[in-house]
Short mmCIF file of C-alpha atoms in Angstrom, two decimals:
data_model
loop_
_atom_site.label_atom_id
_atom_site.label_comp_id
_atom_site.label_asym_id
_atom_site.label_seq_id
_atom_site.Cartn_x
_atom_site.Cartn_y
_atom_site.Cartn_z
CA UNK A 1 -13.57 -19.99 -8.07
CA UNK A 2 -16.74 -17.94 -8.46
CA UNK A 3 -16.98 -18.62 -12.20
CA UNK A 4 -16.39 -22.33 -11.73
CA UNK A 5 -18.98 -22.52 -8.95
CA UNK A 6 -21.62 -21.13 -11.27
CA UNK A 7 -21.08 -23.68 -14.09
CA UNK A 8 -22.43 -27.15 -14.52
CA UNK A 9 -19.84 -29.90 -14.93
CA UNK A 10 -20.18 -32.21 -17.90
CA UNK A 11 -20.05 -35.83 -16.81
CA UNK A 12 -18.41 -38.08 -19.40
CA UNK A 13 -20.65 -41.05 -18.65
CA UNK A 14 -22.21 -43.54 -20.98
CA UNK A 15 -25.32 -41.39 -21.51
CA UNK A 16 -23.46 -38.03 -21.43
CA UNK A 17 -25.60 -36.73 -18.54
CA UNK A 18 -24.97 -33.34 -16.96
CA UNK A 19 -24.43 -32.97 -13.22
CA UNK A 20 -26.46 -30.46 -11.24
CA UNK A 21 -24.48 -27.30 -10.45
CA UNK A 22 -23.41 -27.12 -6.80
CA UNK A 23 -24.06 -23.84 -5.03
CA UNK A 24 -23.39 -22.68 -1.50
CA UNK A 25 -23.59 -19.61 0.73
CA UNK A 26 -20.55 -18.07 -0.93
CA UNK A 27 -21.77 -18.61 -4.48
CA UNK A 28 -25.57 -19.04 -4.60
CA UNK A 29 -27.38 -19.59 -7.91
CA UNK A 30 -27.29 -16.71 -10.42
CA UNK A 31 -30.35 -14.48 -10.48
CA UNK A 32 -30.71 -14.46 -14.29
CA UNK A 33 -32.34 -11.02 -14.35
CA UNK A 34 -34.34 -9.91 -17.36
CA UNK A 35 -33.29 -6.89 -19.40
CA UNK A 36 -36.14 -4.93 -17.80
CA UNK A 37 -34.93 -5.78 -14.29
CA UNK A 38 -31.41 -4.69 -15.22
CA UNK A 39 -32.74 -1.39 -16.57
CA UNK A 40 -34.69 -0.86 -13.37
CA UNK A 41 -31.55 -1.56 -11.30
CA UNK A 42 -29.64 1.01 -13.33
CA UNK A 43 -32.15 3.84 -13.77
CA UNK A 44 -34.76 3.59 -11.01
CA UNK A 45 -34.39 5.73 -7.89
CA UNK A 46 -34.59 2.63 -5.72
CA UNK A 47 -31.87 0.87 -7.72
CA UNK A 48 -29.59 3.90 -7.56
CA UNK A 49 -30.11 4.30 -3.83
CA UNK A 50 -29.40 0.62 -3.21
CA UNK A 51 -26.09 0.53 -5.06
CA UNK A 52 -24.98 3.86 -3.58
CA UNK A 53 -25.72 2.53 -0.09
CA UNK A 54 -23.84 -0.73 -0.71
CA UNK A 55 -20.90 1.14 -2.25
CA UNK A 56 -20.74 3.43 0.78
CA UNK A 57 -20.89 0.50 3.20
CA UNK A 58 -18.12 -1.35 1.40
CA UNK A 59 -15.94 1.74 1.32
CA UNK A 60 -16.45 2.42 5.03
CA UNK A 61 -15.55 -1.18 5.80
CA UNK A 62 -12.31 -0.84 3.83
CA UNK A 63 -11.58 2.57 5.33
CA UNK A 64 -12.13 1.40 8.91
CA UNK A 65 -9.74 -1.52 8.51
CA UNK A 66 -7.14 0.42 6.48
CA UNK A 67 -6.90 3.23 9.04
CA UNK A 68 -6.53 1.00 12.11
CA UNK A 69 -3.80 2.53 14.31
CA UNK A 70 -1.90 -0.77 14.60
CA UNK A 71 -0.69 -0.42 11.00
CA UNK A 72 0.99 2.92 11.65
CA UNK A 73 2.46 2.17 15.07
CA UNK A 74 3.49 -1.45 15.67
CA UNK A 75 3.28 -2.14 11.91
CA UNK A 76 5.80 0.58 11.12
CA UNK A 77 3.88 1.73 8.02
CA UNK A 78 4.48 5.38 7.20
CA UNK A 79 2.03 7.88 8.63
CA UNK A 80 2.09 10.22 5.62
CA UNK A 81 -0.37 10.38 2.72
CA UNK A 82 1.08 7.81 0.29
CA UNK A 83 1.42 4.73 2.54
CA UNK A 84 -1.92 5.51 4.17
CA UNK A 85 -3.54 5.67 0.75
CA UNK A 86 -1.78 2.44 -0.22
CA UNK A 87 -3.35 0.66 2.75
CA UNK A 88 -6.76 1.90 1.68
CA UNK A 89 -6.06 0.81 -1.91
CA UNK A 90 -5.19 -2.68 -0.71
CA UNK A 91 -8.50 -3.13 1.08
CA UNK A 92 -10.47 -1.57 -1.76
CA UNK A 93 -8.88 -4.12 -4.11
CA UNK A 94 -10.22 -7.06 -2.09
CA UNK A 95 -13.76 -5.71 -2.44
CA UNK A 96 -13.25 -4.74 -6.09
CA UNK A 97 -12.02 -8.26 -6.85
CA UNK A 98 -15.04 -9.84 -5.19
CA UNK A 99 -17.39 -7.57 -7.15
CA UNK A 100 -15.93 -8.29 -10.58
CA UNK A 101 -15.94 -12.04 -9.92
CA UNK A 102 -19.57 -12.10 -8.79
CA UNK A 103 -21.63 -14.58 -10.80
CA UNK A 104 -24.85 -14.13 -8.83
CA UNK A 105 -25.71 -10.63 -10.03
CA UNK A 106 -22.74 -9.43 -12.12
CA UNK A 107 -24.64 -6.54 -13.73
CA UNK A 108 -25.52 -5.01 -10.38
CA UNK A 109 -22.07 -5.75 -8.92
CA UNK A 110 -20.35 -3.79 -11.68
CA UNK A 111 -22.54 -0.79 -10.87
CA UNK A 112 -21.69 -1.13 -7.18
CA UNK A 113 -18.02 -1.23 -8.17
CA UNK A 114 -18.45 2.11 -9.96
CA UNK A 115 -20.01 3.58 -6.82
CA UNK A 116 -17.19 2.17 -4.68
CA UNK A 117 -14.55 3.94 -6.76
CA UNK A 118 -16.60 7.14 -6.91
CA UNK A 119 -16.56 7.20 -3.11
CA UNK A 120 -12.83 6.44 -3.10
CA UNK A 121 -12.00 9.36 -5.41
CA UNK A 122 -14.27 11.70 -3.47
CA UNK A 123 -12.58 10.70 -0.22
CA UNK A 124 -9.15 10.99 -1.85
CA UNK A 125 -9.92 14.55 -2.96
CA UNK A 126 -10.82 15.49 0.61
CA UNK A 127 -7.62 13.93 1.96
CA UNK A 128 -5.58 15.81 -0.64
CA UNK A 129 -7.16 19.07 0.55
CA UNK A 130 -6.30 18.11 4.13
CA UNK A 131 -2.64 18.05 3.08
CA UNK A 132 -2.86 21.81 2.58
CA UNK A 133 -2.22 21.94 -1.16
CA UNK A 134 -3.36 24.89 -3.25
CA UNK A 135 -6.99 24.40 -4.29
CA UNK A 136 -6.07 25.06 -7.93
CA UNK A 137 -3.79 22.01 -7.90
CA UNK A 138 -6.19 19.56 -6.22
CA UNK A 139 -7.38 17.98 -9.48
CA UNK A 140 -3.81 17.56 -10.71
CA UNK A 141 -2.84 15.84 -7.47
CA UNK A 142 -5.94 13.64 -7.74
CA UNK A 143 -4.93 12.48 -11.23
CA UNK A 144 -1.45 11.67 -9.93
CA UNK A 145 -2.90 9.64 -7.05
CA UNK A 146 -5.27 7.84 -9.41
CA UNK A 147 -2.36 6.84 -11.63
CA UNK A 148 -0.43 5.42 -8.66
CA UNK A 149 -3.58 3.70 -7.37
CA UNK A 150 -4.29 1.96 -10.68
CA UNK A 151 -0.67 0.74 -10.86
CA UNK A 152 -1.05 -0.64 -7.33
CA UNK A 153 -4.34 -2.40 -8.17
CA UNK A 154 -2.90 -3.89 -11.36
CA UNK A 155 0.04 -5.28 -9.41
CA UNK A 156 -2.36 -7.28 -7.21
CA UNK A 157 -4.14 -8.52 -10.33
CA UNK A 158 -0.83 -9.61 -11.83
CA UNK A 159 0.16 -11.53 -8.70
CA UNK A 160 -3.06 -13.52 -8.63
CA UNK A 161 -3.41 -14.06 -12.36
CA UNK A 162 0.18 -14.90 -13.16
CA UNK A 163 0.82 -17.05 -10.07
CA UNK A 164 -2.66 -18.37 -9.26
CA UNK A 165 -1.35 -21.94 -8.89
CA UNK A 166 2.13 -21.18 -7.58
CA UNK A 167 2.04 -20.27 -3.89
CA UNK A 168 5.78 -19.67 -3.65
CA UNK A 169 6.03 -17.29 -6.61
CA UNK A 170 2.82 -15.52 -5.64
CA UNK A 171 4.17 -14.84 -2.16
CA UNK A 172 7.42 -13.57 -3.66
CA UNK A 173 5.44 -11.21 -5.89
CA UNK A 174 3.25 -10.06 -3.00
CA UNK A 175 6.32 -9.21 -0.91
CA UNK A 176 7.71 -7.19 -3.82
CA UNK A 177 4.34 -5.47 -4.17
CA UNK A 178 4.16 -4.60 -0.46
CA UNK A 179 7.69 -3.21 -0.46
CA UNK A 180 7.02 -1.07 -3.56
CA UNK A 181 3.57 0.31 -2.85
CA UNK A 182 3.10 0.23 0.92
CA UNK A 183 6.64 0.58 2.24
CA UNK A 184 7.39 3.01 -0.63
CA UNK A 185 10.61 1.17 -1.59
CA UNK A 186 12.14 1.87 1.81
CA UNK A 187 15.49 0.08 1.91
CA UNK A 188 15.34 0.13 5.71
CA UNK A 189 11.92 -1.53 5.89
CA UNK A 190 11.90 -4.65 8.05
CA UNK A 191 11.67 -7.80 5.89
CA UNK A 192 9.51 -9.23 8.67
CA UNK A 193 6.94 -6.45 8.20
CA UNK A 194 6.94 -6.99 4.44
CA UNK A 195 6.44 -10.73 4.81
CA UNK A 196 3.67 -10.44 7.40
CA UNK A 197 1.82 -7.94 5.22
CA UNK A 198 2.17 -10.25 2.20
CA UNK A 199 0.73 -13.15 4.22
CA UNK A 200 -2.11 -10.86 5.34
CA UNK A 201 -2.90 -10.01 1.70
CA UNK A 202 -3.07 -13.69 0.73
CA UNK A 203 -5.23 -14.60 3.71
CA UNK A 204 -7.54 -11.65 3.12
CA UNK A 205 -7.92 -12.52 -0.55
CA UNK A 206 -9.08 -16.03 0.31
CA UNK A 207 -11.36 -14.63 3.01
CA UNK A 208 -13.11 -11.97 0.90
CA UNK A 209 -13.04 -13.40 -2.61
CA UNK A 210 -13.39 -17.11 -1.92
CA UNK A 211 -15.04 -17.58 1.48
CA UNK A 212 -17.25 -14.63 2.44
CA UNK A 213 -20.97 -15.53 2.06
CA UNK A 214 -22.68 -13.59 -0.72
CA UNK A 215 -25.42 -12.28 1.57
CA UNK A 216 -22.93 -10.77 4.00
CA UNK A 217 -20.96 -9.13 1.23
CA UNK A 218 -24.11 -7.75 -0.42
CA UNK A 219 -24.98 -6.10 2.90
CA UNK A 220 -21.51 -4.60 3.27
CA UNK A 221 -20.75 -6.79 6.29
CA UNK A 222 -17.04 -7.54 5.96
CA UNK A 223 -15.49 -9.83 8.60
CA UNK A 224 -11.82 -9.04 7.96
CA UNK A 225 -9.18 -11.50 9.07
CA UNK A 226 -7.00 -10.47 12.00
CA UNK A 227 -4.38 -7.75 11.63
CA UNK A 228 -0.87 -9.29 11.78
CA UNK A 229 0.96 -9.47 15.08
CA UNK A 230 3.91 -7.11 14.71
CA UNK A 231 5.74 -8.19 17.86
CA UNK A 232 9.21 -9.67 17.64
CA UNK A 233 10.09 -8.12 14.29
CA UNK A 234 13.62 -8.57 13.00
CA UNK A 235 15.69 -6.14 10.98
CA UNK A 236 17.92 -6.87 7.97
CA UNK A 237 20.67 -8.18 10.26
CA UNK A 238 18.30 -10.59 12.01
CA UNK A 239 18.26 -8.62 15.27
CA UNK A 240 14.95 -8.26 17.12
CA UNK A 241 13.59 -4.74 16.82
CA UNK A 242 12.08 -2.76 19.66
CA UNK A 243 8.27 -2.82 19.65
CA UNK A 244 6.60 0.42 18.58
CA UNK A 245 3.41 1.36 20.47
CA UNK A 246 0.25 2.76 18.93
CA UNK A 247 0.52 6.52 18.61
CA UNK A 248 -1.54 8.21 21.29
CA UNK A 249 -3.08 10.64 18.80
CA UNK A 250 -4.49 7.69 16.82
CA UNK A 251 -6.34 6.18 19.78
CA UNK A 252 -10.08 6.87 19.93
CA UNK A 253 -12.79 5.58 22.26
CA UNK A 254 -14.74 2.56 21.00
CA UNK A 255 -17.22 3.43 18.27
CA UNK A 256 -15.57 6.72 17.32
CA UNK A 257 -13.95 7.44 13.98
CA UNK A 258 -12.12 10.39 12.49
CA UNK A 259 -13.54 12.04 9.39
CA UNK A 260 -12.81 14.99 7.13
CA UNK A 261 -15.13 17.67 5.82
CA UNK A 262 -15.17 18.64 2.13
CA UNK A 263 -12.60 21.31 2.91
CA UNK A 264 -10.29 18.81 4.66
CA UNK A 265 -11.04 19.81 8.27
CA UNK A 266 -11.01 16.97 10.81
CA UNK A 267 -14.01 15.97 12.89
CA UNK A 268 -15.05 12.91 14.89
CA UNK A 269 -18.23 10.87 14.65
CA UNK A 270 -19.92 7.92 16.29
CA UNK A 271 -22.36 6.08 14.02
CA UNK A 272 -23.90 4.04 16.84
CA UNK A 273 -24.63 7.09 18.98
CA UNK A 274 -25.47 9.28 15.98
CA UNK A 275 -23.30 12.18 17.16
CA UNK A 276 -20.27 14.09 15.87
CA UNK A 277 -17.76 16.51 17.36
CA UNK A 278 -15.05 18.90 16.25
CA UNK A 279 -13.11 17.99 19.39
CA UNK A 280 -11.35 14.67 19.75
CA UNK A 281 -13.35 12.53 22.21
CA UNK A 282 -11.55 11.64 25.40
CA UNK A 283 -10.81 8.06 26.41
#
């Protein structure tokens, strides 16, 4: 683990020597910043800009993966607010977990984590407005969503803390988690979908928390593992289910993404081209 990688191991030899800590690309040596450097990171304009930028990059990485149209077509995940938010919560948790386990620059990582959640709540507020709720009730709805989100995040923590060394029980807990939070306790949800999502969570955890090089993560470059293949799903009776295609309205040309204004109005933007449009770009 990250904490173990940052500690020296005591060798019980005849002279009680201490082995040299072993570091790698995932867990390089800690920076050991002075109190003055930490204050500069927290209060200087440059430090604030850096953590805001990293927080934004991490959020966009999670958002891009969580909103992929495969989840809501072939993956049979609901297309309404709650399951969509649950998918975003899942991917935010991977990044959150990596940040809080960082032993290279834990002080800075905790500040980036704060920025990451600030962006999440700001984005959540916009998506709540897009649902057409009364503006006077937006904050109430936000508090409700935050409560559900924290319960979801804590469930992941429980699965990996309680069953860290028990693969079978951890997978059982992850399947229960997926059914509760992502499938919204749908009794008709395919057990195949639930299991494939649980396997995805476990693979993604190892990928982000245990294997992603520190430099890549610090730059917000997240190489997610592949989205599950949802072909050949079986229902509760064991019968093969008909494949569901990607919804046409979710398909965008390469490089384009859908966004929402502060008031919840949809627009489309292309970061590479540096352009945006109110109209959906044609394929």
